[in-house]
Each structure stands twice: as structure tokens, then as C-alpha cells.
Amino acid sequence: MQSDTDRQIFHSIMDELNWDSRVCAVDIVVDVTAGIVHLSGAVPDTDQRLCAEAMVKMVAGVRSVQSSLRVESAGMASGTSGQNALVRRIHQALSGLGCVNAEAIQVCVEGGWVKLSGLVGTQTQRQHWVWMLQKLLGIREVMEVLGAGRY
């Protein structure tokens, strides 16, 4: 379980990566433990890898950055490995919210669509998850089959 500080660092990093148009962050996976950030996944070119690493180093609270980002062409990153990375990133983002059981949500990425299914605590949480995926992660199409109730 992440500490509150690590969660704040994670959200700040995600905000930076998603805000800056110099980086296509859809296949970047971020993990924060005790202020140490590990970047993994893929970016389309070396400039984006260097930019992402530099941006993360500038986030308040980051003690160090360990990067294993790979440079892959857009065609390579959008295949199955890119979809798997996106599923991991979505689960990571949802877990970072801390208000719901992210493991109870199934995520499927197929044909450019993200499908969420499962049960969340409230209707507000359901709406927040969909909004977060669309706005913060830059996902254009979300099909959600989320119910609200006890999970």
C-alpha cells in the first residue's frame, strides 16, 4: 500500500506526464515507493524518454528516478504489449485513488476502447473513475459497465 506522500507524488507525476505534449505517456508505467520513482514501459523516441525522465525528476518529493523506459516505434507500442501496459497503467491510476478496491475492477483494452467492469462503492466514484481515465490519462473512449453498491 502506498503512503499518502507516494500517492501525491504519483498524481503529480501523472499530471506532468499527461499535461506536457512533448511526451506520449500512454505506455509509461509509474511506480513510487518512499519517494523513489520507477519508470517502465515504452515511448516512441529517445527525446520523449529523456523528457519524461527530466520531468519526473522535477516533481516535488521525488528522491530519485530509476528508468527502464524502452524506445519503441508507435506501431510496436500500440500492439499487445502496449495494451497490456495501458491496462497496468489504468489499474495503477485507479489504485492510487485509494477510495475503492481497484482490484475489483476488470479492465480490457481492445480496438481503441477501454472497458471497465465491476462494482464500485458509489455512483460518484463510478463517474470519477470514468472522468479520470478520459481526462487525466487521455483515453478517448471508455465503455463502462460499473455498478454502484457494496463491493
Coordinates of C-alpha atoms in Angstrom, one line a residue:
M1 CA 0.0 0.0 0.0
Q2 CA 1.4 3.4 -1.0
S3 CA 1.8 6.1 1.6
D4 CA -0.1 9.4 1.2
T5 CA 3.1 11.1 0.2
D6 CA 3.9 8.5 -2.5
R7 CA 0.3 8.8 -3.8
Q8 CA 0.7 12.6 -4.0
I9 CA 4.0 12.2 -5.9
F10 CA 2.4 9.6 -8.2
H11 CA -0.5 12.0 -9.0
S12 CA 1.9 14.9 -9.6
I13 CA 3.9 12.8 -11.9
M14 CA 0.9 11.7 -13.8
D15 CA -0.4 15.3 -14.1
E16 CA 3.0 16.4 -15.5
L17 CA 3.3 13.5 -18.0
N18 CA -0.2 14.0 -19.2
W19 CA -0.1 17.8 -19.4
D20 CA 3.1 18.1 -21.4
S21 CA 2.5 17.5 -25.1
R22 CA 6.2 16.6 -25.7
V23 CA 5.6 13.2 -24.2
C24 CA 3.2 10.5 -25.3
A25 CA 2.7 8.9 -21.9
V26 CA 0.1 6.3 -22.7
D27 CA 2.6 3.4 -22.4
I28 CA 4.5 4.8 -19.4
V29 CA 4.1 2.9 -16.1
V30 CA 4.9 4.8 -12.9
D31 CA 5.6 3.3 -9.6
V32 CA 6.5 5.3 -6.4
T33 CA 7.9 3.8 -3.2
A34 CA 9.4 6.0 -0.5
G35 CA 9.9 8.8 -3.0
I36 CA 11.8 6.6 -5.4
V37 CA 10.2 6.6 -8.8
H38 CA 10.5 3.7 -11.2
L39 CA 9.5 4.4 -14.8
S40 CA 8.8 1.5 -17.2
G41 CA 7.0 0.9 -20.4
A42 CA 7.6 2.5 -23.8
V43 CA 7.8 5.8 -25.6
P44 CA 8.1 6.5 -29.3
D45 CA 11.6 8.1 -29.3
T46 CA 14.7 8.9 -27.3
D47 CA 13.7 12.6 -26.9
Q48 CA 10.4 11.6 -25.2
R49 CA 12.3 9.2 -22.9
L50 CA 14.7 11.9 -21.8
C51 CA 11.9 14.5 -21.5
A52 CA 9.8 12.1 -19.3
E53 CA 12.8 11.3 -17.1
A54 CA 13.6 15.0 -16.7
M55 CA 10.0 16.0 -15.9
V56 CA 9.7 13.3 -13.2
K57 CA 13.0 14.5 -11.5
M58 CA 11.5 18.0 -11.2
V59 CA 8.4 16.8 -9.2
A60 CA 8.4 17.8 -5.6
G61 CA 9.2 14.9 -3.2
V62 CA 11.0 12.7 -5.8
R63 CA 14.2 11.4 -4.2
S64 CA 15.5 9.5 -7.3
V65 CA 14.3 8.2 -10.6
Q66 CA 15.0 4.7 -11.9
S67 CA 14.1 4.4 -15.6
S68 CA 13.7 1.3 -17.7
L69 CA 11.7 3.1 -20.4
R70 CA 12.1 1.5 -23.8
V71 CA 12.1 3.4 -27.1
E72 CA 9.7 1.7 -29.5
S73 CA 8.1 2.9 -32.7
A74 CA 4.4 3.9 -32.4
G75 CA 3.4 0.8 -34.3
M76 CA 5.2 -1.5 -31.9
A77 CA 3.9 0.2 -28.8
S78 CA 0.3 0.1 -29.9
G79 CA 0.2 -3.7 -30.1
T80 CA -0.5 -6.3 -27.4
S81 CA 2.4 -5.1 -25.2
G82 CA 1.1 -1.5 -25.5
Q83 CA -2.4 -2.6 -24.5
N84 CA -1.0 -4.6 -21.5
A85 CA 1.0 -1.6 -20.4
L86 CA -2.1 0.6 -20.7
V87 CA -4.1 -1.9 -18.6
R88 CA -1.4 -1.8 -15.9
R89 CA -1.3 2.0 -16.0
I90 CA -5.1 2.2 -15.6
H91 CA -5.0 -0.2 -12.6
Q92 CA -2.1 1.8 -11.1
A93 CA -4.1 5.0 -11.5
L94 CA -7.2 3.6 -10.0
S95 CA -5.3 2.1 -7.1
G96 CA -3.8 5.5 -6.5
L97 CA -7.2 6.9 -5.7
G98 CA -7.3 4.8 -2.5
C99 CA -11.1 5.2 -2.2
V100 CA -12.2 2.0 -3.9
N101 CA -11.0 -1.6 -4.4
A102 CA -9.3 -1.2 -7.8
E103 CA -8.6 -5.0 -7.9
A104 CA -12.4 -5.5 -8.1
I105 CA -12.5 -3.6 -11.5
Q106 CA -11.7 -5.5 -14.6
V107 CA -10.0 -3.5 -17.4
C108 CA -10.0 -4.6 -21.0
V109 CA -8.4 -2.6 -23.8
E110 CA -9.5 -3.6 -27.3
G111 CA -9.7 -1.9 -30.6
G112 CA -9.0 1.6 -29.1
W113 CA -11.7 1.2 -26.4
V114 CA -11.2 0.8 -22.7
K115 CA -13.8 -1.3 -21.0
L116 CA -14.3 -1.2 -17.2
S117 CA -16.5 -3.7 -15.5
G118 CA -17.1 -4.4 -11.8
L119 CA -18.6 -2.8 -8.7
V120 CA -17.7 0.5 -7.1
G121 CA -19.0 1.9 -3.8
T122 CA -21.0 4.9 -5.1
Q123 CA -22.3 6.5 -8.3
T124 CA -19.9 9.4 -7.7
Q125 CA -16.9 7.0 -7.6
R126 CA -18.1 5.5 -10.8
Q127 CA -18.3 8.9 -12.5
H128 CA -14.9 9.9 -11.1
W129 CA -13.2 6.8 -12.5
V130 CA -14.5 7.4 -16.0
W131 CA -13.7 11.1 -15.8
M132 CA -10.1 10.3 -14.6
L133 CA -9.5 7.9 -17.4
Q134 CA -10.8 10.3 -20.1
K135 CA -9.2 13.5 -18.8
L136 CA -6.1 12.6 -16.8
L137 CA -4.9 9.6 -18.8
G138 CA -6.0 11.0 -22.2
I139 CA -8.1 7.9 -23.1
R140 CA -10.7 8.9 -25.6
E141 CA -13.3 6.2 -25.4
V142 CA -14.4 4.4 -22.2
M143 CA -17.1 1.9 -22.1
E144 CA -18.0 1.3 -18.6
V145 CA -20.2 -1.4 -17.1
L146 CA -19.6 -0.4 -13.5
G147 CA -22.3 -0.9 -10.9
A148 CA -22.6 1.1 -7.7
G149 CA -23.1 -0.7 -4.4
R150 CA -21.3 -2.8 -1.9
Y151 CA -18.1 -4.4 -3.1

